Coordinates of C-alpha atoms and ligand atoms in Angstrom, one line a residue:
X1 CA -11.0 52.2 -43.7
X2 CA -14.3 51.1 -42.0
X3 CA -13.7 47.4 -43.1
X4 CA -10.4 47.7 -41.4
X5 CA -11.7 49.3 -38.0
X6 CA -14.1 46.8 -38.0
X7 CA -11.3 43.8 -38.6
X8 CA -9.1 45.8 -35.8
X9 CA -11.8 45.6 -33.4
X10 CA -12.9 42.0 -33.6
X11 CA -9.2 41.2 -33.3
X12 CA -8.8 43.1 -30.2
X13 CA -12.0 41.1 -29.0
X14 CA -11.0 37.9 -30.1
X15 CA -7.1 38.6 -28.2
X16 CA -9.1 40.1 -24.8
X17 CA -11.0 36.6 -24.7
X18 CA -8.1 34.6 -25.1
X19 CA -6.7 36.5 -22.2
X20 CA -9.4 36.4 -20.0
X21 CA -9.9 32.7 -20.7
X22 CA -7.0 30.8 -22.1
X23 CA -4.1 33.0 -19.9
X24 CA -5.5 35.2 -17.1
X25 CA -7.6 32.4 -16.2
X26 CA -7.3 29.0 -17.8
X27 CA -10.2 26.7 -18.1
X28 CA -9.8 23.2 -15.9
X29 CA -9.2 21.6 -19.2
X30 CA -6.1 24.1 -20.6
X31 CA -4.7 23.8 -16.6
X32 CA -1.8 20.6 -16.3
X33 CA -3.1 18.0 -14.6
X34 CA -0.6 18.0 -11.3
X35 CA 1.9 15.6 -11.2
X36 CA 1.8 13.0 -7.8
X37 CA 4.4 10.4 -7.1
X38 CA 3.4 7.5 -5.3
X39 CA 6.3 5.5 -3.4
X40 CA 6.6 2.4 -1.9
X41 CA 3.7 -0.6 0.1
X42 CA 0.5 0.1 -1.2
X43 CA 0.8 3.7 -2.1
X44 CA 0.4 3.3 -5.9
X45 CA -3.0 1.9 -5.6
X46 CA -4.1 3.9 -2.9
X47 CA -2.6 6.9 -4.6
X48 CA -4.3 6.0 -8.2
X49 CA -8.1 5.0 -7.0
X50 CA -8.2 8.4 -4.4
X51 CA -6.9 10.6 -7.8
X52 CA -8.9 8.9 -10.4
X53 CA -7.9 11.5 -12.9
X54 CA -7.8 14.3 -11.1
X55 CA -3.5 13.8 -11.3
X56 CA -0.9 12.0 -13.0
X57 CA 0.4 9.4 -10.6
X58 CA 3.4 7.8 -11.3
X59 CA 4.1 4.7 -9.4
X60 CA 8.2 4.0 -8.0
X61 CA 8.1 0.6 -7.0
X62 CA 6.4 -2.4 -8.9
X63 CA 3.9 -4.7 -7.3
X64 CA 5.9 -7.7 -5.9
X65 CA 8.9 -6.1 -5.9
X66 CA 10.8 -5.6 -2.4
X67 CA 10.8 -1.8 -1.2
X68 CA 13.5 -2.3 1.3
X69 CA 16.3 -2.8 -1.5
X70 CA 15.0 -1.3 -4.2
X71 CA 16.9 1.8 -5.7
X72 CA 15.5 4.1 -8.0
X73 CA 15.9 4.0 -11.7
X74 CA 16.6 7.6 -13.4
X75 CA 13.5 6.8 -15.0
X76 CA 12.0 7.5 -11.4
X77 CA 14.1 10.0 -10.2
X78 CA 12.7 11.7 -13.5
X79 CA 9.2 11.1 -12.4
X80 CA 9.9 12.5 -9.0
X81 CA 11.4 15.7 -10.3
X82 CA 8.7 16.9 -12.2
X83 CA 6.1 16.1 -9.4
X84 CA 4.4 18.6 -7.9
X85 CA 3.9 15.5 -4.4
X86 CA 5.9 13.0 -3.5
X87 CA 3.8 10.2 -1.2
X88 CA 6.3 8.1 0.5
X89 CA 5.3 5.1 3.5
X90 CA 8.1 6.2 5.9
X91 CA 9.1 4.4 8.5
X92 CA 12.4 3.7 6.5
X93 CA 10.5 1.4 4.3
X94 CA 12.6 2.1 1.3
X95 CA 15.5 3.8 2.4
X96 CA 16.2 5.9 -0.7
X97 CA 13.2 7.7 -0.7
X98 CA 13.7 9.6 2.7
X99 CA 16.4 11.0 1.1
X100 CA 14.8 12.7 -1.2
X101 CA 15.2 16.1 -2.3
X102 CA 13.7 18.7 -4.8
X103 CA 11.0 21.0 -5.4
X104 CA 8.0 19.0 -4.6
X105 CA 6.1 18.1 -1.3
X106 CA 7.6 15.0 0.4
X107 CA 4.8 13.6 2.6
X108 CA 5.8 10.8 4.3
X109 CA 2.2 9.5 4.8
X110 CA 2.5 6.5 7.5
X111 CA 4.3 8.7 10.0
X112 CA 1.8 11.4 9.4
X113 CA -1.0 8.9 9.6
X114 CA 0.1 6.2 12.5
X115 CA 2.3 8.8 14.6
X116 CA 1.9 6.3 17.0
X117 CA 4.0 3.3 16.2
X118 CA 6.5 2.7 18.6
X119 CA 9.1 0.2 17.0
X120 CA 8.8 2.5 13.8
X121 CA 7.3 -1.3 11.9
X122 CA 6.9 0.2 8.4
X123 CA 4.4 -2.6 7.2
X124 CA 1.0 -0.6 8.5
X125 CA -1.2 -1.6 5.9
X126 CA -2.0 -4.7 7.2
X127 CA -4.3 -3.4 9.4
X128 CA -7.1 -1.7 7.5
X129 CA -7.3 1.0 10.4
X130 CA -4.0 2.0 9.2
X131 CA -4.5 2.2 5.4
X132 CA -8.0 3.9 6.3
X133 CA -5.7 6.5 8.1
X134 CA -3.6 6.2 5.4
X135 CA -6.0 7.3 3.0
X136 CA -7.3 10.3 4.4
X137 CA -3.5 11.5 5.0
X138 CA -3.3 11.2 0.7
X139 CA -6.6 12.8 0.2
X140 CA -5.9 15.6 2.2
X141 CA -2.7 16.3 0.2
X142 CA -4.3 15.7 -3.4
X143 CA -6.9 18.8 -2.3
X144 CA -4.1 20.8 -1.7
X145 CA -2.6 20.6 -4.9
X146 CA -4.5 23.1 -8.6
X147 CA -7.1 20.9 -9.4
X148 CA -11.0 22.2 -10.3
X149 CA -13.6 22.3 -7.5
X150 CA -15.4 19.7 -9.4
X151 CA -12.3 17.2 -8.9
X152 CA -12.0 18.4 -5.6
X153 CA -15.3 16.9 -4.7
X154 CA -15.1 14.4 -6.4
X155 CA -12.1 13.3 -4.5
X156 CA -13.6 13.9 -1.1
X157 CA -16.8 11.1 -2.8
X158 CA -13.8 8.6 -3.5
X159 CA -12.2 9.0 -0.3
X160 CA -15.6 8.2 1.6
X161 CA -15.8 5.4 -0.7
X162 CA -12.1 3.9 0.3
X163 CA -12.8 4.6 3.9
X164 CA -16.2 2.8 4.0
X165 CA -14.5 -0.2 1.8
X166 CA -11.5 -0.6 4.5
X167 CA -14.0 -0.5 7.3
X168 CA -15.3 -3.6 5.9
X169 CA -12.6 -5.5 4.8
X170 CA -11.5 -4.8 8.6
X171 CA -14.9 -6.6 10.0
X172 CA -14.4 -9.2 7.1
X173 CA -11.0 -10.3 7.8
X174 CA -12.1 -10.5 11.4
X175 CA -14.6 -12.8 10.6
X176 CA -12.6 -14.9 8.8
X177 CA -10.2 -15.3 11.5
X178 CA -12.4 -16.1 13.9
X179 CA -13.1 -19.4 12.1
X180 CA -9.4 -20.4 13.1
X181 CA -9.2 -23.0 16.2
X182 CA -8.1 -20.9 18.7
X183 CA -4.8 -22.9 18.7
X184 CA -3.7 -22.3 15.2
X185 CA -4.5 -18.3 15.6
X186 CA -0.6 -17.7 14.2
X187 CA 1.2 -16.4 11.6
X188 CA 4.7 -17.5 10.8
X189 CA 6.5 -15.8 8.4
X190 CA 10.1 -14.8 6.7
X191 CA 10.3 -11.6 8.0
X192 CA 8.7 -9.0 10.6
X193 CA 6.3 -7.5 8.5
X194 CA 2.7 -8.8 9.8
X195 CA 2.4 -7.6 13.4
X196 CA -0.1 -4.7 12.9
X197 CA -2.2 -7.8 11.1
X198 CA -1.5 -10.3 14.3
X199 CA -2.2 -7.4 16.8
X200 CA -5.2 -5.9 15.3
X201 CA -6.8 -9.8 15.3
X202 CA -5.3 -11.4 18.4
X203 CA -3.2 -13.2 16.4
X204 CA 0.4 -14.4 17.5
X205 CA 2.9 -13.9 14.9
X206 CA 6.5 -15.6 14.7
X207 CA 8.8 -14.3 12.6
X208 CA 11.8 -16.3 11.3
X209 CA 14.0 -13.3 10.6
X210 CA 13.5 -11.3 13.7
X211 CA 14.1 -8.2 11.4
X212 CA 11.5 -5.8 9.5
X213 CA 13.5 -5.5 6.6
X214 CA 14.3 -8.7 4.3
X215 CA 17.3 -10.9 3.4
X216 CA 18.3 -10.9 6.9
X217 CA 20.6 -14.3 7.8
X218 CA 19.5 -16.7 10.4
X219 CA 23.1 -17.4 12.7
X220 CA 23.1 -21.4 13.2
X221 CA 22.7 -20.9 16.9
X222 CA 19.1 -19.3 16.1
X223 CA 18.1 -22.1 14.3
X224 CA 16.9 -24.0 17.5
X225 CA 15.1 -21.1 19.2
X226 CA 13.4 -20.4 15.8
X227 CA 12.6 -24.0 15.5
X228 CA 11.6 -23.9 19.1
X229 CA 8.9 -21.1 18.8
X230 CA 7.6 -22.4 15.3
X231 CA 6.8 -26.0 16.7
X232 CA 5.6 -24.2 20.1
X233 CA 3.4 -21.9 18.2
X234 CA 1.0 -24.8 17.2
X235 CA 1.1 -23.3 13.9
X236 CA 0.0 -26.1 11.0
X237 CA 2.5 -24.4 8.1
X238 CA 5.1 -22.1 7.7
X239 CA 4.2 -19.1 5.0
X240 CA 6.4 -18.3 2.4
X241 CA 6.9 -14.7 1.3
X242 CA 8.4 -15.6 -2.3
X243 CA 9.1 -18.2 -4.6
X244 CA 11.5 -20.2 -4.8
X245 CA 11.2 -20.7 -0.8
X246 CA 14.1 -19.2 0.6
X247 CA 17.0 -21.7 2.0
X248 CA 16.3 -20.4 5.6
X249 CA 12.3 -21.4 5.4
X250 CA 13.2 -24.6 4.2
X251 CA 16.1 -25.1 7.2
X252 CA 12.8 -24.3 9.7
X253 CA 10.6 -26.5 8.3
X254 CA 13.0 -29.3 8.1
X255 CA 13.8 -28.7 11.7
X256 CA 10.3 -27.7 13.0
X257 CA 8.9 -30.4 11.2
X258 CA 5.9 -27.7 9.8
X259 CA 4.9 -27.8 5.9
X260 CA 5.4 -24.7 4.3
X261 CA 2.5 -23.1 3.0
X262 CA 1.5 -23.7 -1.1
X263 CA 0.8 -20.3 -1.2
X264 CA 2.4 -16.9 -0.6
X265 CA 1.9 -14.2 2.0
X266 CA 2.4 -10.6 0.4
X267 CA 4.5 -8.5 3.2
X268 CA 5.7 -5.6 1.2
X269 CA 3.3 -3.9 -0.8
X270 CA 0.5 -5.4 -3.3
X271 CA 0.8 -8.3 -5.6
X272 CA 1.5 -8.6 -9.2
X273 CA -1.5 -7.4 -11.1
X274 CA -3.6 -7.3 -7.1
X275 CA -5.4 -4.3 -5.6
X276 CA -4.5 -3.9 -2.1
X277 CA -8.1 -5.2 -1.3
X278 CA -7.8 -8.3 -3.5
X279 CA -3.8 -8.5 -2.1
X280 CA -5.3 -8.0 1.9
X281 CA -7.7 -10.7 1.4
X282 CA -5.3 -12.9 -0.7
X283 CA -3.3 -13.0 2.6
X284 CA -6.5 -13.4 5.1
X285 CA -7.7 -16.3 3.2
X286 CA -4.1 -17.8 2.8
X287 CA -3.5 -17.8 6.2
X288 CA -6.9 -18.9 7.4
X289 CA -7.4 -21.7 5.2
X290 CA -4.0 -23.1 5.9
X291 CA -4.7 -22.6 9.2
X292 CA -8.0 -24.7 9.5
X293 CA -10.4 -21.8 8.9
X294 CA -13.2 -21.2 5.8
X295 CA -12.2 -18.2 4.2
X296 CA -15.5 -17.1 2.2
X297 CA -13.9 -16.2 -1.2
X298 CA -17.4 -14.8 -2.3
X299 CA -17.4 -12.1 0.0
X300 CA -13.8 -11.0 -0.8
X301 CA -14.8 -10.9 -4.1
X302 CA -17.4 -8.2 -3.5
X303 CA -15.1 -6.2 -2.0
X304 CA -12.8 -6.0 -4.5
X305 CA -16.0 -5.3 -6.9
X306 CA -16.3 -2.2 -5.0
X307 CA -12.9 -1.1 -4.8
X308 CA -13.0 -1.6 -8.7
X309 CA -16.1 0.7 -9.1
X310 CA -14.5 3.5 -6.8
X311 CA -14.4 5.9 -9.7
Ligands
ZN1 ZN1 9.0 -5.9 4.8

């Protein structure tokens, strides 16, 4: 009988600390990790190195891949039902994302961080002032969601982190530009996607599709003012935004007489296998090299060594 009080008791103990740890109140560990979608431009790595692995972020929309006609897979639509947060760019950048409903949070993080933006130009990354806001718009929402208070500062480290990184890649690519000849201080590409980049360095940008989505068509009568602009922008090549070169760039440059650049600009989002850092200054050094500038490569590559270590 006393054996049996005694196994009845440490039963009862043993059930009142599973409650009180493993139910009532679960350890960090036993708690899900929250579930964070990450949507379209540079999102997925923004998303992923502010999280570390304080979530599970799924990312939508591949690197390279064009948001502005990409439709979800039900793969994704998967993903974005069982999130808990679903980070979108806004600005209509992919078009089936805004239309999303379900029983997460839809943030729709460039509005929120560049209210500001008066022709609604979805590409805002391309000035680091915009992904820094960018960043802080993300942060904010991972704190909201159940993670430990240990994650929690952790996150608020790795956001100082990003925001000290973008700073710098902001006073690098302005460097960089500045060894451009004043003349050549242009950027012509497919579609409107790099004026935030043109503004924020007192660039000029000319666009061949006066559109910010891609796959617009040029109308034949276009052709000469588009030729017109390019050859009066004193720009030394044209830059292509994929490969093959699309039959319109190849129109302008026969008709402009301007090269087209060997390698591409990245408008939509980050590269195949890129950061956003390494894609950024990818683009910077494309542009200022073709351009008659001396991108220093060395540099770049110590900023993408800290953007690796964010951790
Ligand atoms: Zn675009």
């Amino acid at each position: 009988m006393g054996v049996c009080y005694s196994r009845l008791l440490r039963s009862t103990a043993l059930i009142a600390a599973g409650l009180a740890t493993g139910l009532a109140n679960p350890s960090p560990s036993q708690a899900a990790t929250p579930a964070v979608v990450a949507g379209d431009g540079v999102l997925c790595d923004l998303t992923r190195t502010l999280s570390g692995g304080a979530t599970d972020v799924r990312c939508l929309i591949p690197p390279g891949a064009d948001p502005h006609h990409f439709q979800l897979t039900p793969a994704n639509r998967r993903d974005i039902s069982n999130s808990e947060l679903v980070l979108i760019n806004g600005y209509n950048l992919n078009p089936s994302l805004s239309r999303l409903d379900g029983n997460f949070e839809l943030i729709a993080v460039g509005e929120r961080a560049v209210p500001n933006n008066p022709n609604k130009d979805p590409h805002l990354w391309h000035s680091p002032a915009n992904t820094g806001a960018m960043a802080n718009v993300v942060a904010d929402a991972l704190q909201q969601l159940p993670i430990n208070a240990e994650s929690k500062q952790a996150l608020k480290r790795r956001q100082q982190n990003v925001i000290a990184i973008l700073k710098d890649l902001d006073t690098w690519n302005r460097q960089q530009i500045s060894t451009i000849p004043a003349d050549h201080r242009v950027l012509v590409s497919e579609h409107l996607a790099f004026e935030f980049f043109t503004d924020r360095y007192g660039m000029r940008h000319v666009a061949m599709i006066d559109d910010y989505a891609t796959g617009g068509t040029l109308r034949p009568s276009s052709l000469r003012a588009i030729s017109n602009a390019v050859k009066a922008s004193k720009t030394k090549v044209l830059f292509p935004e994929q490969f093959p070169v699309s039959k319109t760039m190849k129109r302008i440059s026969r008709s402009s007489g301007k090269p087209i650049a060997k390698n591409l600009v990245f408008a939509d989002g980050t590269a195949p296998g890129k950061s956003l850092i390494e894609t950024a200054t990818s683009n910077t050094c494309t542009v200022v090299n073709a351009q008659g500038g001396s991108c220093n490569q060395a540099s770049a590559e110590r900023l993408q060594q800290r953007w690796s270590a964010v951790q």
